[in-house]
Amino acid sequence: MSLAATAVPDDEGERRMIPEAESFQYRGGQLFCEDVSVGDLAEQHGTPLYIYSAAHLRRQYRRLADALAEVAPCIHYAVKANTCGAVIRTLAAEGAGADVVSGGELFRARRAGIPAARVAFAGVGKTRDEIAFALREGIEYFTVESEPELERIADVAQALGARARVAIRVNPDVDPRTHVYTSTGRKESKFGVDLERARRAYECAAARPELEIAGIHMHLGSPLADEKPYAEALDKVAPLCAWLRERFPTCRTLDLGGGFGIPYKRRQKPFDLDAFAAAVIPRVKAIGLRLAIEPGRYIVGNAGILVARVQYVKDNAFRRFVIVDAAMNDLIRPPLYGAWHEIVPVRETAGEVVADVVGPVCESGDFLAQERKLPDVREGDLLAVMSAGAYGFAMASNYNSRGRAAEALVDGANAMLARVRESWEDLVAAER
Ligand SMILES: Cc1ncc(COP(=O)(O)O)c(C=O)c1O
């Protein structure tokens, strides 16, 4: 599914914002993040600029915790969605654990105050160094993607005189009905161990005294529109969970992964947490394991915007191009996934045009929106690309030798610069 295919017709001329993005509202014709003017922040720190709302991070975290309170889930924030230290610190203060997929993410999570005992380490290609680092830190568990990885973790643990807790990632072969690049729970994907082979993998783990079987893990894909794939996957893994509970008393956790969708459009409905809870809670109770989840996008997606300044407005015989100073290196989701991001003016602006919003990068794929209805913006105006908090800055690059954007975190009436814009010197700092 192309994310753009979930399109609902644009609401003509309507200024209503994305339903879940409550932290971003117009006041007196100016866009605000909580109580801070987006335009003022852009003047102060320049553009392109990512702005995140701390209130949104807390709200989304609590929405999840409240919806699932009956089974007291362990919430591991998926750091890959947004690696900004200020964001992770805000969630750590709420009590979040972390789902990490590299030594670098583990380093960031620990530095931002996430206790090691609340970290799950996922990913298909963990190196020996990464495993050793995680063992020395004392993480909660590894989610293990293959038998060779089990052996490697056991070998590293043996060399360190440590014991590693493991949860095997099973592949339940459920169609998450999302973009093919982000579907991970189908049997064709590189992720996890097939359900049919999972018992054998657990027996391999049990044969190594350096390993402790801590749980079972899955992640179906991202973003998922509703609870159905989760329910289907839980039904598929329930017999395996019963077998695990009977054989391995240390097996306590059922990690359901992340993937909870968010609205990217004005008329899209938020992920129905009540329906999700109604589907998941009874199944988890029947299985009898402690629930863990790994939300990324759900927490940070609508916490963030990317602010860009219009550099030129250019017309050719076919189209109008609004050329801004943010590009595919800042936000790759539109060209990579065909993803849709609402684009709104920072100062409410009259008129309406249809235009492509493009960046300065030398690729035809460098666009933020195509054939989009926009107000009649001019050179110097500011635009906000909405719902950019997840997989935005985290996927940014230096392509075309562009320094990565600055990031700011707003909390009520306070704003802090969380990361400075990369300079040209930064671009060459690692070269020898
Ligand atoms: C193993 C795992 N857990 C959690 C996530 C987070 O997904 P999302 O940001 O959609 O919640 C991902 C995303 O790729 C993942 O691979």
Short mmCIF file of C-alpha atoms and ligand atoms in Angstrom, two decimals:
data_model
loop_
_atom_site.label_atom_id
_atom_site.label_comp_id
_atom_site.label_asym_id
_atom_site.label_seq_id
_atom_site.Cartn_x
_atom_site.Cartn_y
_atom_site.Cartn_z
CA MET A 1 0.00 0.00 0.00
CA SER A 2 1.29 3.43 -0.82
CA LEU A 3 0.76 5.65 2.16
CA ALA A 4 -0.58 8.20 -0.28
CA ALA A 5 -3.27 5.68 -1.18
CA THR A 6 -4.92 6.14 2.20
CA ALA A 7 -5.77 9.62 0.93
CA VAL A 8 -9.03 11.09 1.94
CA PRO A 9 -10.16 14.08 -0.07
CA ASP A 10 -8.63 17.31 1.10
CA ASP A 11 -11.02 19.51 2.93
CA GLU A 12 -11.27 22.51 0.64
CA GLY A 13 -9.97 25.64 2.24
CA GLU A 14 -10.28 24.13 5.70
CA ARG A 15 -7.69 25.11 8.25
CA ARG A 16 -8.49 22.25 10.61
CA MET A 17 -5.32 20.49 11.66
CA ILE A 18 -4.45 16.79 11.81
CA PRO A 19 -6.82 15.37 14.47
CA GLU A 20 -4.07 14.05 16.74
CA ALA A 21 -1.71 17.02 16.36
CA GLU A 22 -3.40 18.98 19.13
CA SER A 23 -0.17 20.74 20.05
CA PHE A 24 -0.09 22.65 16.76
CA GLN A 25 -2.81 25.29 16.42
CA TYR A 26 -3.28 28.71 14.87
CA ARG A 27 -3.60 31.67 17.20
CA GLY A 28 -4.33 35.04 15.64
CA GLY A 29 -3.35 33.66 12.25
CA GLN A 30 0.04 32.37 13.43
CA LEU A 31 0.96 28.71 13.91
CA PHE A 32 1.90 27.81 17.46
CA CYS A 33 3.52 24.76 18.98
CA GLU A 34 1.98 24.66 22.44
CA ASP A 35 2.50 28.26 23.65
CA VAL A 36 5.43 29.10 21.41
CA SER A 37 5.15 30.81 18.03
CA VAL A 38 6.58 28.61 15.27
CA GLY A 39 7.51 31.71 13.26
CA ASP A 40 9.50 33.13 16.18
CA LEU A 41 11.39 29.86 16.60
CA ALA A 42 12.21 29.79 12.90
CA GLU A 43 13.49 33.39 13.05
CA GLN A 44 15.61 32.53 16.06
CA HIS A 45 17.13 29.23 14.89
CA GLY A 46 16.77 29.40 11.11
CA THR A 47 15.32 26.83 8.74
CA PRO A 48 14.95 23.94 8.02
CA LEU A 49 13.99 23.37 11.64
CA TYR A 50 12.33 20.40 13.32
CA ILE A 51 10.08 21.38 16.22
CA TYR A 52 8.76 18.80 18.70
CA SER A 53 6.06 19.16 21.35
CA ALA A 54 6.88 17.64 24.74
CA ALA A 55 3.19 17.73 25.72
CA HIS A 56 2.36 15.57 22.71
CA LEU A 57 5.05 13.03 23.63
CA ARG A 58 3.67 12.71 27.15
CA ARG A 59 0.05 12.63 25.97
CA GLN A 60 0.63 9.82 23.49
CA TYR A 61 2.72 7.82 25.95
CA ARG A 62 -0.05 8.10 28.55
CA ARG A 63 -2.77 7.28 26.03
CA LEU A 64 -1.07 3.97 25.36
CA ALA A 65 -0.35 3.27 29.02
CA ASP A 66 -3.94 4.11 30.01
CA ALA A 67 -5.56 2.08 27.23
CA LEU A 68 -3.61 -1.01 28.26
CA ALA A 69 -3.51 -0.31 32.01
CA GLU A 70 -5.39 -3.51 32.80
CA VAL A 71 -2.34 -5.53 31.70
CA ALA A 72 0.24 -2.93 32.85
CA PRO A 73 2.33 -3.02 29.67
CA CYS A 74 6.03 -2.41 29.54
CA ILE A 75 6.44 0.39 26.98
CA HIS A 76 9.72 0.34 25.08
CA TYR A 77 9.92 3.52 22.99
CA ALA A 78 11.30 2.62 19.54
CA VAL A 79 14.27 4.98 19.44
CA LYS A 80 14.70 4.59 15.68
CA ALA A 81 11.64 6.77 15.09
CA ASN A 82 13.24 9.85 16.62
CA THR A 83 16.69 9.76 18.18
CA CYS A 84 16.76 13.32 19.55
CA GLY A 85 18.17 13.21 23.09
CA ALA A 86 15.61 15.73 24.37
CA VAL A 87 12.78 13.57 23.03
CA ILE A 88 14.16 10.39 24.60
CA ARG A 89 14.76 12.22 27.90
CA THR A 90 11.15 13.44 27.94
CA LEU A 91 9.94 9.87 27.53
CA ALA A 92 12.43 8.49 30.04
CA ALA A 93 10.92 10.88 32.59
CA GLU A 94 7.52 9.29 31.88
CA GLY A 95 8.98 5.88 32.69
CA ALA A 96 9.52 4.63 29.14
CA GLY A 97 11.95 1.85 28.34
CA ALA A 98 13.56 1.63 24.90
CA ASP A 99 13.58 -0.61 21.86
CA VAL A 100 16.97 -0.18 20.16
CA VAL A 101 18.38 -1.66 16.97
CA SER A 102 22.05 -0.75 17.15
CA GLY A 103 24.84 -0.06 19.59
CA GLY A 104 24.42 3.61 18.67
CA GLU A 105 20.75 3.61 19.69
CA LEU A 106 21.59 1.82 22.93
CA PHE A 107 24.24 4.47 23.61
CA ARG A 108 21.72 7.24 22.96
CA ALA A 109 19.02 5.62 25.10
CA ARG A 110 21.37 5.14 28.04
CA ARG A 111 22.73 8.69 27.70
CA ALA A 112 19.17 10.03 27.77
CA GLY A 113 18.47 8.25 31.03
CA ILE A 114 16.67 5.06 30.02
CA PRO A 115 17.61 2.34 32.54
CA ALA A 116 19.46 -0.55 30.90
CA ALA A 117 17.08 -2.97 32.61
CA ARG A 118 14.28 -1.50 30.45
CA VAL A 119 15.98 -1.87 27.07
CA ALA A 120 15.17 -4.48 24.42
CA PHE A 121 17.75 -4.87 21.63
CA ALA A 122 16.31 -5.85 18.23
CA GLY A 123 17.72 -6.10 14.69
CA VAL A 124 18.83 -8.82 12.29
CA GLY A 125 22.55 -8.00 12.21
CA LYS A 126 23.87 -7.44 15.73
CA THR A 127 27.67 -7.44 15.76
CA ARG A 128 29.82 -9.01 18.49
CA ASP A 129 30.79 -5.55 19.72
CA GLU A 130 27.16 -4.47 19.97
CA ILE A 131 26.21 -7.64 21.85
CA ALA A 132 29.12 -7.21 24.27
CA PHE A 133 28.18 -3.56 24.89
CA ALA A 134 24.57 -4.55 25.59
CA LEU A 135 25.64 -7.32 27.95
CA ARG A 136 27.97 -5.04 29.86
CA GLU A 137 25.18 -2.49 30.18
CA GLY A 138 22.83 -5.22 31.47
CA ILE A 139 19.90 -4.79 29.08
CA GLU A 140 16.52 -6.41 29.71
CA TYR A 141 16.64 -8.78 26.73
CA PHE A 142 17.77 -9.28 23.14
CA THR A 143 15.08 -9.97 20.59
CA VAL A 144 16.79 -12.64 18.52
CA GLU A 145 16.23 -13.01 14.81
CA SER A 146 17.95 -16.31 13.93
CA GLU A 147 19.67 -19.43 15.29
CA PRO A 148 23.16 -18.19 14.29
CA GLU A 149 22.47 -15.02 16.27
CA LEU A 150 21.53 -17.12 19.32
CA GLU A 151 24.88 -18.88 19.07
CA ARG A 152 26.73 -15.61 18.72
CA ILE A 153 25.02 -14.05 21.74
CA ALA A 154 25.78 -17.18 23.77
CA ASP A 155 29.45 -17.10 22.70
CA VAL A 156 29.86 -13.44 23.60
CA ALA A 157 28.09 -13.97 26.94
CA GLN A 158 30.37 -16.93 27.67
CA ALA A 159 33.47 -14.86 26.92
CA LEU A 160 32.24 -12.14 29.29
CA GLY A 161 31.08 -14.57 31.96
CA ALA A 162 27.60 -13.10 31.58
CA ARG A 163 24.12 -14.48 31.02
CA ALA A 164 21.99 -13.07 28.20
CA ARG A 165 18.21 -12.88 28.33
CA VAL A 166 16.66 -13.62 24.95
CA ALA A 167 13.22 -13.34 23.34
CA ILE A 168 13.04 -14.97 19.94
CA ARG A 169 11.39 -12.84 17.29
CA VAL A 170 8.87 -15.02 15.54
CA ASN A 171 7.45 -14.28 12.14
CA PRO A 172 3.72 -15.00 12.36
CA ASP A 173 3.17 -14.45 8.61
CA VAL A 174 0.42 -11.90 9.02
CA ASP A 175 -0.28 -9.27 6.38
CA PRO A 176 -0.04 -5.88 8.11
CA ARG A 177 -1.56 -4.18 5.04
CA THR A 178 0.99 -1.42 4.92
CA HIS A 179 3.83 -0.29 2.63
CA VAL A 180 5.87 -3.21 1.32
CA TYR A 181 9.12 -1.62 2.61
CA THR A 182 7.78 -1.53 6.16
CA SER A 183 5.95 -4.88 6.24
CA THR A 184 8.01 -7.07 8.51
CA GLY A 185 5.71 -9.86 9.68
CA ARG A 186 5.28 -11.65 6.33
CA LYS A 187 7.10 -14.88 5.71
CA GLU A 188 9.02 -13.40 2.73
CA SER A 189 10.65 -10.80 4.98
CA LYS A 190 14.13 -11.05 6.49
CA PHE A 191 12.77 -10.65 10.00
CA GLY A 192 12.23 -13.24 12.69
CA VAL A 193 12.08 -17.02 12.80
CA ASP A 194 9.18 -18.82 11.10
CA LEU A 195 6.57 -19.99 13.58
CA GLU A 196 7.12 -23.60 12.46
CA ARG A 197 10.84 -23.38 13.36
CA ALA A 198 10.43 -21.40 16.54
CA ARG A 199 10.27 -24.37 18.95
CA ARG A 200 13.52 -25.68 17.55
CA ALA A 201 15.14 -22.26 17.97
CA TYR A 202 13.99 -22.11 21.60
CA GLU A 203 15.46 -25.56 22.18
CA CYS A 204 18.79 -24.33 20.74
CA ALA A 205 18.62 -21.45 23.21
CA ALA A 206 17.81 -23.77 26.10
CA ALA A 207 20.87 -25.88 25.25
CA ARG A 208 23.19 -22.95 25.96
CA PRO A 209 23.60 -22.23 29.69
CA GLU A 210 24.68 -18.64 28.89
CA LEU A 211 21.16 -17.87 27.64
CA GLU A 212 17.99 -17.34 29.62
CA ILE A 213 14.71 -17.54 27.73
CA ALA A 214 12.97 -14.31 28.68
CA GLY A 215 10.12 -14.07 26.21
CA ILE A 216 8.76 -14.02 22.70
CA HIS A 217 8.78 -11.10 20.29
CA MET A 218 7.14 -10.03 17.05
CA HIS A 219 6.74 -6.85 15.06
CA LEU A 220 4.36 -6.89 12.12
CA GLY A 221 5.13 -3.66 10.28
CA SER A 222 4.49 0.04 10.35
CA PRO A 223 2.21 1.93 10.25
CA LEU A 224 -0.76 -0.35 10.89
CA ALA A 225 -4.24 1.09 10.48
CA ASP A 226 -6.09 -1.03 13.03
CA GLU A 227 -5.97 -3.82 15.60
CA LYS A 228 -6.83 -6.72 13.30
CA PRO A 229 -3.31 -7.85 12.34
CA TYR A 230 -2.31 -7.80 16.04
CA ALA A 231 -5.30 -9.97 16.98
CA GLU A 232 -4.54 -12.38 14.13
CA ALA A 233 -0.88 -12.63 15.14
CA LEU A 234 -1.72 -13.21 18.81
CA ASP A 235 -4.08 -16.02 17.85
CA LYS A 236 -1.31 -17.57 15.76
CA VAL A 237 1.34 -17.43 18.48
CA ALA A 238 -0.90 -18.47 21.41
CA PRO A 239 -0.09 -22.23 21.15
CA LEU A 240 3.64 -21.48 21.04
CA CYS A 241 3.27 -19.22 24.10
CA ALA A 242 1.51 -22.03 26.00
CA TRP A 243 4.36 -24.40 25.10
CA LEU A 244 6.93 -21.81 26.24
CA ARG A 245 5.22 -21.19 29.57
CA GLU A 246 5.08 -24.89 30.29
CA ARG A 247 8.74 -25.53 29.46
CA PHE A 248 10.57 -22.38 30.43
CA PRO A 249 9.47 -20.73 33.68
CA THR A 250 11.80 -17.76 32.95
CA CYS A 251 9.74 -16.93 29.84
CA ARG A 252 7.63 -14.01 31.03
CA THR A 253 7.28 -11.43 28.28
CA LEU A 254 5.18 -11.26 25.14
CA ASP A 255 6.56 -8.35 23.11
CA LEU A 256 4.03 -7.33 20.49
CA GLY A 257 6.28 -4.79 18.73
CA GLY A 258 5.15 -1.39 17.51
CA GLY A 259 3.53 -0.08 14.35
CA PHE A 260 0.47 1.73 15.72
CA GLY A 261 -0.60 4.14 12.98
CA ILE A 262 -1.22 7.88 13.19
CA PRO A 263 -3.28 10.27 11.10
CA TYR A 264 -1.24 12.05 8.45
CA LYS A 265 -4.30 13.76 6.94
CA ARG A 266 -6.88 16.15 8.26
CA ARG A 267 -9.71 13.68 7.94
CA GLN A 268 -7.87 10.50 8.89
CA LYS A 269 -8.95 9.02 12.18
CA PRO A 270 -6.42 8.31 14.91
CA PHE A 271 -5.52 4.67 15.60
CA ASP A 272 -8.41 3.27 17.65
CA LEU A 273 -6.74 2.42 20.93
CA ASP A 274 -10.00 1.26 22.52
CA ALA A 275 -10.52 -1.30 19.77
CA PHE A 276 -6.86 -2.30 20.04
CA ALA A 277 -7.16 -2.76 23.80
CA ALA A 278 -10.40 -4.71 23.40
CA ALA A 279 -8.69 -7.08 20.97
CA VAL A 280 -5.37 -7.42 22.76
CA ILE A 281 -6.11 -7.43 26.49
CA PRO A 282 -8.23 -10.61 26.63
CA ARG A 283 -5.80 -12.45 24.37
CA VAL A 284 -2.80 -11.42 26.44
CA LYS A 285 -4.56 -12.39 29.65
CA ALA A 286 -5.40 -15.79 28.20
CA ILE A 287 -1.79 -16.29 27.12
CA GLY A 288 -0.63 -15.35 30.60
CA LEU A 289 2.56 -13.45 29.73
CA ARG A 290 3.45 -9.86 30.60
CA LEU A 291 2.81 -7.52 27.63
CA ALA A 292 5.55 -5.34 26.16
CA ILE A 293 5.05 -2.96 23.23
CA GLU A 294 7.47 -0.92 21.09
CA PRO A 295 5.72 2.20 19.80
CA GLY A 296 7.72 4.77 17.87
CA ARG A 297 5.58 6.63 15.35
CA TYR A 298 2.50 6.65 17.62
CA ILE A 299 4.39 8.65 20.24
CA VAL A 300 6.51 10.99 18.13
CA GLY A 301 4.87 11.21 14.67
CA ASN A 302 2.45 14.04 15.36
CA ALA A 303 4.72 15.55 18.00
CA GLY A 304 6.87 17.05 15.27
CA ILE A 305 6.84 19.43 12.32
CA LEU A 306 9.52 20.44 9.84
CA VAL A 307 9.60 24.18 9.16
CA ALA A 308 10.97 25.34 5.83
CA ARG A 309 11.29 28.73 4.17
CA VAL A 310 10.19 29.37 0.61
CA GLN A 311 13.21 30.27 -1.51
CA TYR A 312 11.62 30.65 -4.93
CA VAL A 313 8.30 30.22 -6.65
CA LYS A 314 8.94 28.92 -10.15
CA ASP A 315 6.45 28.28 -12.94
CA ASN A 316 6.99 26.20 -16.02
CA ALA A 317 4.51 25.41 -18.78
CA PHE A 318 2.96 22.58 -16.74
CA ARG A 319 3.44 23.24 -13.07
CA ARG A 320 4.20 25.60 -10.28
CA PHE A 321 7.09 24.68 -8.00
CA VAL A 322 7.41 26.07 -4.51
CA ILE A 323 11.12 25.62 -3.81
CA VAL A 324 11.85 25.49 -0.10
CA ASP A 325 15.04 25.10 1.93
CA ALA A 326 14.12 21.63 3.26
CA ALA A 327 14.74 18.64 1.03
CA MET A 328 14.70 14.87 0.71
CA ASN A 329 17.84 14.73 2.85
CA ASP A 330 15.80 16.28 5.69
CA LEU A 331 12.59 14.26 5.19
CA ILE A 332 12.79 11.29 2.85
CA ARG A 333 9.37 9.78 3.53
CA PRO A 334 7.56 11.37 0.54
CA PRO A 335 9.94 10.06 -2.15
CA LEU A 336 10.79 6.82 -0.31
CA TYR A 337 7.30 5.62 0.60
CA GLY A 338 5.04 7.95 -1.39
CA ALA A 339 4.07 9.27 2.04
CA TRP A 340 1.72 12.21 2.44
CA HIS A 341 2.48 15.06 4.82
CA GLU A 342 0.09 17.99 5.21
CA ILE A 343 1.83 21.28 4.46
CA VAL A 344 0.45 24.45 6.04
CA PRO A 345 1.60 28.06 6.15
CA VAL A 346 3.14 29.28 9.39
CA ARG A 347 1.28 32.58 8.93
CA GLU A 348 -2.23 32.06 7.59
CA THR A 349 -2.14 33.18 3.97
CA ALA A 350 -4.92 33.91 1.50
CA GLY A 351 -5.35 32.54 -2.02
CA GLU A 352 -4.95 29.06 -3.37
CA VAL A 353 -2.57 27.51 -5.85
CA VAL A 354 -1.69 23.98 -6.87
CA ALA A 355 2.03 23.34 -6.70
CA ASP A 356 4.80 20.85 -6.08
CA VAL A 357 6.73 21.60 -2.91
CA VAL A 358 10.33 20.70 -3.70
CA GLY A 359 13.78 21.07 -2.17
CA PRO A 360 17.14 22.15 -3.57
CA VAL A 361 18.57 18.60 -3.98
CA CYS A 362 19.54 17.56 -7.50
CA GLU A 363 17.02 14.73 -7.89
CA SER A 364 13.58 14.75 -9.45
CA GLY A 365 12.58 12.64 -6.46
CA ASP A 366 13.31 15.56 -4.17
CA PHE A 367 9.79 16.58 -3.25
CA LEU A 368 7.79 17.06 -0.08
CA ALA A 369 4.43 17.21 -1.88
CA GLN A 370 3.20 16.98 -5.44
CA GLU A 371 0.27 18.76 -7.06
CA ARG A 372 -0.80 20.03 -3.70
CA LYS A 373 -3.34 22.76 -2.95
CA LEU A 374 -1.51 25.45 -1.03
CA PRO A 375 -2.15 29.04 -0.06
CA ASP A 376 -0.54 31.52 -2.40
CA VAL A 377 2.86 31.59 -0.71
CA ARG A 378 5.72 33.82 -1.76
CA GLU A 379 9.49 33.91 -1.40
CA GLY A 380 10.40 34.26 2.29
CA ASP A 381 7.18 32.67 3.64
CA LEU A 382 7.42 29.80 6.10
CA LEU A 383 5.73 26.45 5.60
CA ALA A 384 5.24 23.70 8.18
CA VAL A 385 5.40 20.08 7.06
CA MET A 386 3.14 18.30 9.54
CA SER A 387 3.45 14.88 11.19
CA ALA A 388 7.21 14.90 10.71
CA GLY A 389 8.26 13.74 14.18
CA ALA A 390 8.77 10.08 13.27
CA TYR A 391 11.29 8.86 10.71
CA GLY A 392 12.02 12.49 9.80
CA PHE A 393 15.29 13.73 11.24
CA ALA A 394 16.14 10.14 12.18
CA MET A 395 16.41 9.27 8.47
CA ALA A 396 18.11 12.52 7.46
CA SER A 397 21.39 12.48 5.55
CA ASN A 398 24.04 14.88 4.33
CA TYR A 399 23.25 14.25 0.66
CA ASN A 400 24.33 17.15 -1.56
CA SER A 401 26.58 18.16 1.37
CA ARG A 402 23.66 19.69 3.18
CA GLY A 403 24.09 20.01 6.93
CA ARG A 404 21.31 18.36 8.87
CA ALA A 405 18.55 20.59 10.26
CA ALA A 406 18.36 22.01 13.78
CA GLU A 407 15.89 20.49 16.26
CA ALA A 408 13.94 22.31 18.98
CA LEU A 409 11.77 20.98 21.78
CA VAL A 410 8.83 23.02 23.05
CA ASP A 411 7.36 22.46 26.50
CA GLY A 412 4.50 24.82 27.33
CA ALA A 413 5.82 28.34 26.90
CA ASN A 414 9.46 27.19 26.88
CA ALA A 415 11.52 26.19 23.89
CA MET A 416 15.00 24.73 23.86
CA LEU A 417 17.36 24.18 20.98
CA ALA A 418 17.84 20.41 21.21
CA ARG A 419 20.36 20.08 18.37
CA VAL A 420 22.21 22.78 16.48
CA ARG A 421 22.19 22.91 12.72
CA GLU A 422 25.18 21.13 11.19
CA SER A 423 27.77 23.49 9.79
CA TRP A 424 29.96 23.03 6.72
CA GLU A 425 32.82 22.32 9.12
CA ASP A 426 30.72 19.50 10.64
CA LEU A 427 30.42 17.99 7.16
CA VAL A 428 34.18 17.40 6.95
CA ALA A 429 34.97 16.97 10.66
CA ALA A 430 35.33 13.18 10.44
CA GLU A 431 37.55 13.22 7.35
CA ARG A 432 41.26 12.39 7.66
C1 LIG B 1 11.23 -4.28 15.89
C2 LIG B 1 10.54 -2.98 15.79
N1 LIG B 1 9.86 -2.51 16.85
C3 LIG B 1 9.22 -1.32 16.80
C4 LIG B 1 9.24 -0.54 15.67
C5 LIG B 1 8.56 0.79 15.69
O1 LIG B 1 7.54 0.93 14.76
P1 LIG B 1 6.59 2.19 14.85
O2 LIG B 1 7.43 3.40 14.82
O3 LIG B 1 5.70 2.11 13.67
O4 LIG B 1 5.82 2.06 16.12
C6 LIG B 1 9.91 -0.98 14.53
C7 LIG B 1 9.93 -0.18 13.30
O5 LIG B 1 10.56 -0.45 12.33
C8 LIG B 1 10.59 -2.25 14.59
O6 LIG B 1 11.27 -2.70 13.55
#
